[in-house]
């Protein structure tokens, strides 16, 4: 763990923030949860599952007879959408607001549980009329508008499987994900509002399906959000708004087995090919709702909850589309970017809707910090009572700022560690119980068992950096990688026998609080978004200019890590292009086109050589030193030690913006 050592001396944190008596007195999570889970972990999870409405109650809790292929609550049956919608209406809460929608241009809508239920029933009927059946895959490529949630819920309602693709991904990425899942239908929109203007989505879908690609797709359902002009393929494209207007609002949700696939969500791994992480129904909804309620101290009658994540990420699945709705919460959905029309936008939304629980990412917090406290200070944020953080480690300085400036100096911060693969929060303080420590995710939730292991799998005690492993199955665990069971076993379950390998470094401190130390594999974390070095490298070498490429995540003050690419160019191609070709811009544009703007390298460094071990493996550690402008580390395993001198001499010439 070479990374761990650098971080070790940073992890001394003496500040503690004990819960106030008032907060604890009203808290949803009770300290007895820890004991209950310890006494009988499976019974504990069964009790959490019983908060859901089961059409057919389960009798079996966990089937772990064929690890790592788990089945939770397998003989039970339920409908996910019924649990998120109809049951709240039936309980007399139909008039409660489910969604406060704030469009970027300033339009807003309130949608009650009764209204949302009706919309999802209509959308389910639209899907059925297009021939979508249980088990079919539906790709969703939508802006952050309520219809995105309606689409997800409607797919779930009929037992089909959604694959949401983040709107920032390119046509290429969209195409490969549609192909991999063999989606029959794509649900999209003409566009959405971002940074003050209508930004198009439909053209990317048209491009993804062009030239005979994605033959599995029969139809494209297009929601009109911006009313910008879009191309239209007769017989394939269907107007979502018109179809909804004509659809019946009657639909009785049918129950499906607990292990019915619910969604696939693609995430970056250590190879160039993204992995389709598969989640199923009963266990997923159990843990999404349990964590949402206890970690955020949700009081559904009075709280206004806002998670700023896009539905294109797992956080937008578990803590926008499913967890909050299963718990009958009232939540804010905001379409646009935080700086539109200015950096006060989020805080004006908090003030407007009286947001009481805010869940966001450290990158955003650091951006706000940079703009200065005077911006949020202009707004009334006094309704805020719980703050959450997710996606990357939150540095203690940002934690303190978040608490003081956004949380009025009193709101507890829950630093939640989890992954696309875990489906729901795994490690987090519980507000009202845990004494908080800035920068540490602290302890596994009741029902979750983790260890920190060394490379050989030996359990490490306090103050030793090692690898984070989850040692017992959990209800919302991934059930596999779509179409690739071997990769599932190989990636997560073969490093240590019978134990889930998370790919993160971690350490227990002297108080027994857990610190996350970042990825230990070739996965980067840029603004809380996972990107694979291999994926970006393969995008770079697909350009005619590039002979070889190596990508690293370099520390970045705002985004956590930034993409830095080292490339060796093909001289002959370059000469053809002419001496004034802006190589850096061309290659950065190329990555944007191949993967999407989130993967666009911050810096391209043109080099003559790359540092490699004798076995030919690129030594990213050394490249990171160069990218972060540190003295170069140990180079003794390098095949040619002179390479590093050449490369570091190049740094000054490296193009960057
Ligand atoms: C990182 C996002 C430190 C971690 C929910 C993990 C974190 C990866 C935290 C998963 C946190 C997430 N502290 N690191 N609180 N939360 N991570 O799949 O490296 O997009 O493996 O899921 O983000 O990213 P993913």
XYZ file of C-alpha atoms and ligand atoms in Angstrom:
682
model
C 0.000 0.000 0.000
C 2.338 2.710 -1.174
C -0.572 5.180 -1.347
C -1.485 4.605 2.274
C 1.768 5.800 3.713
C 1.462 9.290 2.311
C -1.985 9.639 3.721
C -1.212 8.050 7.076
C 0.059 11.159 8.774
C -2.933 13.176 7.583
C -5.345 11.006 9.489
C -5.100 12.439 12.930
C -8.316 14.084 13.740
C -9.042 15.143 17.275
C -12.270 16.970 16.605
C -15.407 15.091 17.612
C -18.975 16.258 17.416
C -21.292 14.383 19.741
C -24.988 14.338 18.832
C -27.095 16.865 20.679
C -29.655 15.543 23.113
C -32.467 17.147 21.114
C -31.392 15.461 17.914
C -31.002 12.049 19.542
C -34.395 12.315 21.218
C -36.179 12.572 17.878
C -33.841 10.346 15.838
C -35.248 7.522 13.724
C -32.193 5.292 14.216
C -31.945 3.884 17.719
C -28.701 2.553 19.224
C -30.401 -0.847 19.673
C -30.059 -1.358 15.887
C -26.404 -2.289 16.333
C -27.200 -4.888 18.974
C -30.116 -6.357 17.024
C -27.932 -6.781 13.953
C -25.170 -8.334 16.014
C -27.491 -10.776 17.770
C -29.016 -12.114 14.574
C -27.891 -10.486 11.369
C -30.255 -12.319 9.046
C -33.288 -11.786 11.240
C -32.297 -8.126 11.445
C -32.385 -7.864 7.634
C -35.667 -9.766 7.490
C -37.134 -7.175 9.856
C -35.949 -4.362 7.589
C -37.462 -6.150 4.582
C -40.805 -6.345 6.399
C -41.159 -2.554 6.180
C -41.931 -3.220 2.519
C -45.233 -4.558 1.293
C -44.868 -8.158 0.111
C -47.630 -9.598 -2.069
C -46.263 -12.972 -1.026
C -44.222 -12.910 2.194
C -40.811 -14.561 2.077
C -39.989 -17.492 4.320
C -36.314 -17.723 3.384
C -33.942 -14.827 4.165
C -30.635 -15.589 2.454
C -29.598 -18.379 0.130
C -25.775 -18.363 0.051
C -25.437 -21.972 -1.043
C -23.729 -20.996 -4.304
C -21.456 -18.067 -3.453
C -20.909 -15.434 -4.740
C -24.370 -15.754 -6.306
C -26.694 -14.649 -3.503
C -30.453 -14.822 -3.286
C -32.260 -12.689 -0.741
C -35.877 -13.237 0.308
C -36.087 -15.510 -2.749
C -39.534 -17.040 -2.265
C -41.144 -13.661 -1.548
C -42.922 -11.585 -4.189
C -43.404 -7.852 -4.425
C -43.758 -5.008 -6.875
C -41.099 -2.306 -6.499
C -43.214 0.481 -7.973
C -46.237 -0.431 -5.833
C -43.970 -0.108 -2.794
C -42.749 3.318 -3.926
C -46.132 4.725 -4.952
C -49.532 3.019 -4.632
C -49.098 1.956 -1.045
C -48.585 5.551 0.117
C -51.758 6.599 -1.687
C -53.648 3.658 -0.164
C -52.371 4.689 3.276
C -54.009 8.109 2.825
C -50.889 10.059 1.837
C -51.822 10.681 -1.786
C -51.777 14.441 -1.269
C -48.236 14.483 0.075
C -45.760 16.031 -2.354
C -43.465 13.382 -3.804
C -41.440 15.699 -6.032
C -40.733 19.409 -5.963
C -39.298 19.925 -9.413
C -37.156 22.927 -10.171
C -36.250 23.338 -13.829
C -33.082 25.203 -14.642
C -34.905 28.052 -16.442
C -36.960 28.581 -13.260
C -40.117 26.616 -14.095
C -41.335 24.503 -11.205
C -43.889 21.782 -10.505
C -45.193 19.988 -7.444
C -46.171 16.380 -7.975
C -48.074 14.557 -5.245
C -47.854 10.836 -4.571
C -51.316 10.400 -6.119
C -50.230 12.254 -9.268
C -46.917 10.448 -9.556
C -48.685 7.107 -9.170
C -51.072 8.017 -11.986
C -48.211 9.078 -14.249
C -46.307 5.875 -13.631
C -49.425 3.801 -14.325
C -49.889 5.639 -17.629
C -46.250 5.209 -18.545
C -46.479 1.504 -17.696
C -49.405 1.231 -20.111
C -47.374 3.034 -22.782
C -44.539 0.536 -22.344
C -46.940 -2.396 -22.524
C -48.496 -0.986 -25.698
C -45.007 -0.943 -27.237
C -44.569 -4.621 -26.499
C -42.255 -4.343 -23.495
C -42.549 -7.353 -21.212
C -41.089 -8.464 -17.888
C -37.372 -9.124 -18.261
C -36.924 -6.908 -21.357
C -34.201 -4.245 -21.136
C -35.046 -0.573 -21.586
C -32.326 2.076 -21.951
C -33.046 5.469 -20.389
C -31.115 8.551 -21.539
C -32.839 11.507 -19.955
C -32.181 14.885 -18.369
C -32.784 15.313 -14.632
C -36.536 15.820 -14.820
C -39.423 14.012 -13.081
C -40.168 12.048 -16.257
C -36.821 10.283 -15.807
C -38.072 8.906 -12.493
C -41.456 8.145 -14.042
C -39.674 6.158 -16.753
C -37.589 4.172 -14.243
C -40.595 3.441 -12.050
C -42.720 2.409 -15.032
C -40.076 -0.022 -16.259
C -39.806 -1.472 -12.741
C -43.574 -1.669 -12.431
C -43.920 -4.089 -15.339
C -40.944 -6.195 -14.260
C -38.686 -4.980 -17.077
C -35.060 -3.969 -16.494
C -33.776 -0.434 -16.954
C -30.307 0.644 -17.913
C -29.953 4.366 -17.272
C -27.119 5.986 -19.191
C -25.918 9.327 -17.882
C -26.818 12.192 -20.236
C -23.167 13.274 -20.301
C -22.103 10.099 -22.087
C -21.452 10.270 -25.815
C -23.270 8.461 -28.608
C -20.434 5.911 -28.678
C -20.814 5.066 -24.988
C -24.575 4.969 -25.355
C -24.345 2.629 -28.293
C -22.056 0.115 -26.601
C -24.241 0.030 -23.484
C -27.426 -0.463 -25.520
C -25.713 -3.266 -27.442
C -24.395 -4.975 -24.344
C -27.816 -5.050 -22.674
C -29.686 -5.740 -25.943
C -32.213 -3.047 -25.079
C -35.532 -3.128 -26.992
C -36.503 0.438 -26.245
C -34.710 3.721 -25.578
C -36.485 6.389 -23.532
C -35.020 9.829 -24.100
C -35.912 13.513 -24.391
C -35.357 16.146 -27.036
C -33.011 17.759 -24.549
C -32.728 19.378 -21.157
C -31.612 22.709 -19.754
C -28.002 23.025 -18.691
C -25.869 26.104 -18.131
C -28.580 28.450 -19.290
C -29.423 26.787 -22.570
C -31.277 23.879 -24.110
C -28.821 21.057 -24.529
C -29.780 18.294 -26.949
C -29.989 14.579 -26.119
C -31.933 13.040 -28.983
C -29.162 13.518 -31.610
C -26.879 11.273 -29.531
C -29.551 8.561 -29.554
C -29.952 8.925 -33.323
C -26.183 8.635 -33.746
C -25.981 5.653 -31.372
C -28.570 3.769 -33.439
C -27.253 4.854 -36.838
C -25.582 2.697 -39.455
C -27.357 -0.477 -38.408
C -26.023 -0.399 -34.865
C -28.160 -1.596 -31.956
C -30.544 -3.776 -33.988
C -32.231 -4.868 -30.739
C -33.926 -1.458 -30.471
C -37.458 -1.358 -31.892
C -38.570 2.032 -30.612
C -37.418 5.333 -29.190
C -39.766 7.112 -26.819
C -39.076 10.865 -26.896
C -40.189 13.239 -24.155
C -40.484 16.863 -25.226
C -38.791 18.980 -22.602
C -37.188 21.835 -24.535
C -39.236 21.640 -27.756
C -36.068 22.073 -29.764
C -36.112 20.597 -33.217
C -35.180 16.927 -33.401
C -34.752 14.363 -36.131
C -37.601 11.853 -36.327
C -37.517 8.309 -37.631
C -41.056 7.326 -38.632
C -42.143 3.991 -37.254
C -39.358 3.990 -34.671
C -39.785 7.205 -32.717
C -42.799 7.761 -30.495
C -43.870 11.025 -28.852
C -43.876 10.305 -25.098
C -46.108 13.297 -24.221
C -48.780 12.276 -26.744
C -48.616 8.625 -25.738
C -49.046 9.596 -22.066
C -52.031 11.813 -22.887
C -53.752 8.890 -24.569
C -52.789 6.153 -22.108
C -55.165 4.708 -19.543
C -54.412 5.638 -15.939
C -55.422 2.225 -14.696
C -52.743 -0.330 -14.082
C -52.684 -2.938 -11.364
C -49.125 -3.726 -10.342
C -48.326 -7.393 -10.575
C -45.968 -8.966 -8.041
C -42.617 -10.370 -9.150
C -40.150 -12.621 -7.343
C -37.715 -10.831 -5.038
C -34.830 -11.727 -7.347
C -36.483 -10.250 -10.466
C -33.767 -8.113 -12.139
C -34.524 -4.425 -11.529
C -31.744 -2.607 -13.319
C -28.341 -2.703 -14.945
C -26.011 0.219 -14.350
C -22.733 0.427 -16.228
C -19.660 1.459 -14.312
C -15.984 1.687 -15.105
C -13.680 -1.131 -14.177
C -10.021 -1.772 -14.675
C -10.404 -2.796 -18.325
C -11.609 -0.724 -21.273
C -15.015 -2.413 -21.227
C -17.568 -0.982 -18.744
C -19.298 -3.488 -16.487
C -23.081 -3.798 -16.393
C -23.740 -4.081 -12.669
C -26.939 -6.035 -12.069
C -29.322 -5.356 -9.188
C -32.531 -7.173 -8.320
C -35.706 -6.163 -6.521
C -36.477 -7.198 -2.927
C -33.042 -7.007 -1.333
C -32.145 -3.836 -3.197
C -35.293 -1.986 -2.145
C -34.915 -3.258 1.419
C -31.452 -1.796 1.873
C -32.087 1.377 -0.170
C -35.061 2.242 2.045
C -33.483 1.113 5.335
C -30.395 3.246 4.748
C -32.326 6.217 3.421
C -34.521 6.289 6.513
C -31.860 5.701 9.165
C -28.801 7.432 7.713
C -30.670 10.617 6.817
C -33.026 10.484 9.807
C -35.987 10.799 7.484
C -39.255 12.019 8.975
C -41.437 11.718 5.878
C -44.257 13.941 7.164
C -42.053 16.980 7.754
C -38.719 16.644 5.958
C -37.862 18.010 2.556
C -35.057 15.882 1.188
C -32.732 16.766 -1.666
C -30.115 14.527 -3.227
C -28.258 16.391 -5.958
C -27.093 13.289 -7.850
C -28.164 12.652 -11.421
C -30.242 9.526 -12.123
C -27.380 8.429 -14.379
C -25.397 7.351 -11.307
C -26.134 4.816 -8.593
C -26.778 7.604 -6.077
C -29.569 8.865 -8.318
C -31.023 5.353 -8.391
C -30.931 4.458 -4.704
C -31.414 7.936 -3.227
C -33.659 9.656 -5.779
C -35.647 7.074 -7.745
C -36.112 4.319 -5.142
C -35.150 4.845 -1.469
C -36.956 8.176 -0.896
C -40.104 7.045 -2.721
C -40.203 3.729 -0.857
C -40.124 5.800 2.342
C -42.813 8.263 1.232
C -40.419 11.220 1.331
C -40.959 14.632 -0.259
C -37.935 15.385 -2.401
C -36.501 18.109 -4.586
C -35.355 17.326 -8.118
C -33.306 20.032 -9.815
C -32.548 19.867 -13.506
C -29.545 22.098 -13.970
C -26.052 23.012 -12.900
C -25.121 24.656 -9.574
C -23.749 27.852 -11.136
C -26.804 28.730 -13.239
C -27.657 31.583 -13.252
C -25.095 32.045 -10.456
C -23.483 30.134 -7.557
C -26.439 30.945 -5.310
C -28.788 28.634 -7.210
C -28.635 25.636 -4.853
C -29.078 27.806 -1.801
C -32.039 29.595 -3.329
C -33.572 26.144 -3.864
C -32.902 25.158 -0.243
C -34.573 28.381 0.873
C -37.497 28.108 -1.549
C -38.482 24.553 -0.592
C -37.255 24.546 2.993
C -34.858 21.666 2.340
C -34.043 19.880 5.600
C -31.799 17.031 4.362
C -29.141 17.682 1.707
C -27.061 14.898 0.157
C -24.247 15.853 -2.210
C -20.614 15.218 -3.201
C -17.350 16.653 -1.839
C -16.442 18.081 -5.257
C -19.501 20.318 -5.141
C -18.747 21.345 -1.578
C -15.176 22.282 -2.498
C -16.407 24.311 -5.487
C -18.753 26.267 -3.227
C -15.955 26.755 -0.717
C -13.817 28.287 -3.438
C -16.561 30.767 -4.319
C -16.732 31.872 -0.691
C -19.215 31.696 2.205
C -20.728 35.043 1.297
C -22.799 33.319 -1.430
C -24.674 30.770 0.748
C -24.770 33.325 3.571
C -27.220 35.398 1.534
C -29.863 32.691 1.855
C -31.909 31.304 4.689
C -30.561 27.801 5.195
C -31.967 27.410 8.700
C -34.219 24.488 7.704
C -31.206 22.227 7.119
C -30.836 19.595 9.821
C -28.891 16.707 8.202
C -26.115 16.835 5.609
C -24.743 13.936 3.582
C -21.617 13.365 1.529
C -20.876 10.655 -1.039
C -18.632 9.613 -3.882
C -15.125 10.307 -2.632
C -13.344 10.993 0.620
C -14.320 14.357 2.085
C -11.299 16.227 3.405
C -11.702 17.554 6.972
C -11.458 21.164 5.798
C -14.404 20.763 3.420
C -16.286 18.837 6.126
C -15.873 21.702 8.588
C -16.941 24.275 6.007
C -20.011 22.202 5.057
C -21.080 21.914 8.678
C -20.498 25.560 9.538
C -21.678 27.391 6.433
C -24.406 25.064 5.139
C -25.323 23.235 8.344
C -25.479 26.293 10.607
C -22.732 24.838 12.784
C -25.018 22.098 14.106
C -26.274 19.779 11.361
C -24.725 16.323 11.586
C -22.820 15.235 8.462
C -23.131 11.646 7.321
C -20.141 10.653 5.194
C -21.508 7.644 3.342
C -19.244 5.068 1.708
C -20.676 2.712 -0.876
C -20.440 1.746 -4.540
C -22.518 1.016 -7.621
C -21.888 -2.616 -6.728
C -23.063 -2.382 -3.119
C -26.344 -0.788 -4.241
C -26.814 1.148 -1.017
C -24.867 2.790 1.791
C -22.552 0.425 3.702
C -20.371 2.573 5.949
C -21.647 5.746 7.575
C -22.265 7.369 10.922
C -25.867 7.328 12.130
C -27.016 10.815 13.103
C -28.167 11.025 16.679
C -25.988 8.068 17.654
C -22.470 8.412 16.263
C -20.058 11.024 17.548
C -18.854 12.551 14.277
C -15.278 12.863 13.132
C -14.457 15.076 10.107
C -13.040 13.115 7.175
C -13.854 9.610 8.395
C -16.771 7.489 7.150
C -16.555 5.925 10.626
C -18.335 2.594 10.983
C -20.230 -0.050 9.035
C -24.001 0.253 9.338
C -25.853 -2.273 11.469
C -26.110 -5.445 9.358
C -22.861 -4.834 7.438
C -19.594 -6.638 8.186
C -16.277 -5.354 6.869
C -12.595 -6.029 7.497
C -9.372 -4.408 6.396
C -7.039 -7.022 4.963
C -3.451 -7.087 3.847
C -2.448 -8.388 0.419
C -2.447 -11.965 1.698
C -5.892 -11.664 3.234
C -4.784 -11.363 6.878
C -7.009 -9.162 9.023
C -5.357 -5.865 9.934
C -5.933 -4.100 13.215
C -5.967 -0.417 13.957
C -3.522 1.971 12.314
C -2.619 -0.283 9.384
C -3.590 0.720 5.875
C -4.954 -2.185 3.828
C -7.712 -3.298 1.502
C -11.382 -2.879 2.303
C -13.339 -6.125 2.149
C -16.970 -6.949 2.893
C -17.094 -10.247 4.680
C -20.800 -11.107 4.761
C -23.402 -10.876 1.987
C -25.813 -7.918 2.151
C -29.310 -7.507 0.642
C -28.520 -4.851 -1.996
C -25.320 -6.496 -3.199
C -24.807 -6.746 -6.946
C -26.041 -10.052 -8.304
C -23.561 -10.122 -11.159
C -22.122 -8.410 -14.202
C -24.590 -8.500 -17.076
C -23.673 -11.340 -19.411
C -20.337 -12.027 -17.737
C -20.516 -14.206 -14.604
C -16.800 -15.018 -14.839
C -15.766 -11.394 -14.693
C -18.044 -10.966 -11.674
C -16.280 -13.755 -9.780
C -12.847 -12.693 -10.976
C -13.203 -8.959 -10.231
C -14.792 -9.049 -6.813
C -14.525 -12.492 -5.266
C -11.203 -13.996 -6.236
C -8.739 -11.716 -4.486
C -9.842 -13.206 -1.166
C -11.767 -16.455 -0.808
C -15.474 -15.885 -0.144
C -15.009 -12.207 0.584
C -16.012 -9.157 -1.490
C -13.034 -7.057 -2.576
C -14.132 -3.425 -2.911
C -11.037 -2.017 -4.652
C -10.613 0.715 -2.022
C -7.784 1.218 0.444
C -8.833 1.821 4.053
C -7.608 2.039 7.601
C -9.076 1.868 11.087
C -7.759 4.690 13.275
C -6.959 4.403 16.971
C -10.620 4.972 17.926
C -11.846 2.270 15.547
C -13.139 4.727 12.955
C -12.661 3.860 9.320
C -10.861 6.105 6.829
C -11.107 5.543 3.090
C -7.823 5.992 1.269
C -8.940 5.955 -2.382
C -8.881 3.284 -5.077
C -6.147 0.688 -5.146
C -6.768 -0.266 -8.779
C -6.648 1.637 -12.040
C -9.923 3.363 -11.433
C -9.999 7.137 -11.019
C -12.497 9.210 -9.168
C -13.112 12.536 -10.869
C -15.767 14.704 -9.216
C -17.112 11.543 -7.611
C -17.488 9.865 -11.017
C -15.729 6.628 -11.670
C -13.513 6.499 -14.717
C -11.174 3.777 -15.801
C -7.665 4.568 -16.940
C -7.867 1.711 -19.450
C -11.066 3.049 -21.004
C -9.557 6.480 -21.620
C -6.301 4.968 -22.855
C -8.152 2.886 -25.385
C -10.084 5.982 -26.521
C -6.771 7.818 -26.986
C -5.059 5.088 -28.967
C -8.086 4.851 -31.238
C -6.959 8.236 -32.614
C -4.570 8.112 -35.565
C -2.098 10.471 -33.872
C -1.508 8.233 -30.871
C 0.910 5.343 -30.711
C 0.727 4.739 -26.970
C -1.104 6.280 -24.049
C -1.035 6.104 -20.277
C -3.614 7.781 -18.099
C -3.432 8.595 -14.419
C -5.630 10.353 -11.909
C -3.696 13.257 -10.455
C -4.776 15.007 -7.273
C -6.948 18.012 -7.994
C -8.068 20.574 -5.467
C -11.649 20.742 -6.679
C -12.467 17.524 -8.502
C -10.537 15.208 -6.161
C -8.685 13.688 -9.072
C -8.185 14.927 -12.618
C -7.459 12.964 -15.773
C -3.874 13.409 -16.961
C -2.807 11.600 -20.120
C 0.702 10.854 -21.326
C 0.844 10.115 -25.033
C 3.453 9.019 -27.509
C 2.605 10.360 -30.949
C 2.941 8.811 -34.380
C 5.261 11.238 -36.084
C 4.201 10.390 -39.628
C 0.504 11.010 -38.896
C 1.355 14.223 -37.178
C 3.370 15.503 -40.112
C 0.420 14.819 -42.370
C -1.770 16.937 -40.084
C 0.617 19.875 -40.291
C 2.679 21.594 -37.661
C -0.083 23.882 -36.426
C -2.370 21.030 -35.337
C -3.399 21.588 -31.736
C -2.700 18.039 -30.589
C -3.865 18.580 -27.054
C -7.240 19.961 -28.107
C -7.719 17.364 -30.828
C -7.081 14.494 -28.426
C -9.174 15.949 -25.651
C -12.064 16.443 -28.107
C -11.570 12.890 -29.277
C -11.961 11.470 -25.753
C -15.073 13.620 -25.297
C -16.515 12.140 -28.459
C -15.593 8.562 -27.595
C -16.670 8.541 -23.946
C -18.174 11.878 -22.966
C -17.185 15.226 -21.448
C -16.647 13.712 -17.979
C -13.680 11.733 -19.308
C -12.046 14.698 -21.102
C -8.418 14.847 -19.915
C -7.472 17.984 -18.022
C -3.926 17.691 -19.311
C -2.288 15.917 -22.229
C 1.457 15.472 -21.967
C 3.282 14.533 -25.118
C 6.233 12.304 -24.274
C 8.845 10.296 -26.130
C 8.747 7.283 -23.784
C 6.614 5.804 -21.032
C 8.085 4.320 -17.867
C 7.600 0.546 -17.886
C 8.604 -2.332 -15.713
C 10.746 -5.055 -17.214
C 7.568 -7.022 -17.821
C 6.189 -4.096 -19.825
C 3.636 -2.808 -17.311
C 3.260 0.962 -17.248
C 4.345 2.401 -13.905
C 1.482 4.741 -13.192
C 2.838 5.605 -9.784
C 5.752 7.406 -11.406
C 3.500 9.147 -13.878
C 1.346 10.324 -11.012
C 4.441 11.817 -9.405
C 5.089 13.747 -12.592
C 1.445 14.758 -12.996
C 1.301 15.987 -9.409
C 4.678 17.659 -9.700
C 6.296 15.639 -6.916
C 9.835 14.375 -6.763
C 9.950 11.132 -8.746
C 9.624 7.999 -6.587
C 11.592 4.797 -6.663
C 12.522 3.887 -10.243
C 14.629 0.803 -9.660
C 12.177 -1.566 -11.362
C 12.091 0.554 -14.481
C 13.378 -1.002 -17.675
C 15.066 2.221 -18.650
C 15.592 4.663 -15.804
C 16.516 7.512 -18.119
C 12.920 7.615 -19.281
C 11.826 9.417 -16.156
C 14.296 12.206 -16.654
C 13.038 12.672 -20.157
C 9.421 12.661 -19.045
C 9.815 14.971 -16.104
C 11.753 17.377 -18.291
C 8.679 17.430 -20.508
C 6.319 18.538 -17.780
C 6.918 22.208 -18.381
C 5.975 21.707 -22.014
C 2.822 19.753 -21.145
C -0.321 21.293 -22.538
C -2.971 21.955 -19.967
C -6.036 24.064 -19.336
C -15.550 6.098 -3.729
C -20.769 5.981 -5.578
C -14.562 7.776 0.242
C -14.860 4.775 -3.470
C -21.767 5.770 -4.441
C -15.803 3.774 -4.116
C -15.949 7.042 -1.438
C -16.292 4.529 -5.319
C -17.085 7.387 -0.665
C -17.635 4.073 -5.789
C -16.863 7.982 0.617
C -17.734 6.522 -2.552
N -15.580 8.145 1.032
N -14.700 7.241 -0.970
N -17.866 8.360 1.400
N -18.171 7.047 -1.391
N -16.392 6.520 -2.602
O -19.660 3.251 -7.886
O -13.604 4.763 -4.106
O -19.785 5.719 -8.408
O -15.163 2.572 -4.479
O -20.557 4.779 -6.227
O -16.354 5.896 -4.885
O -18.112 4.885 -6.818
P -19.542 4.650 -7.433
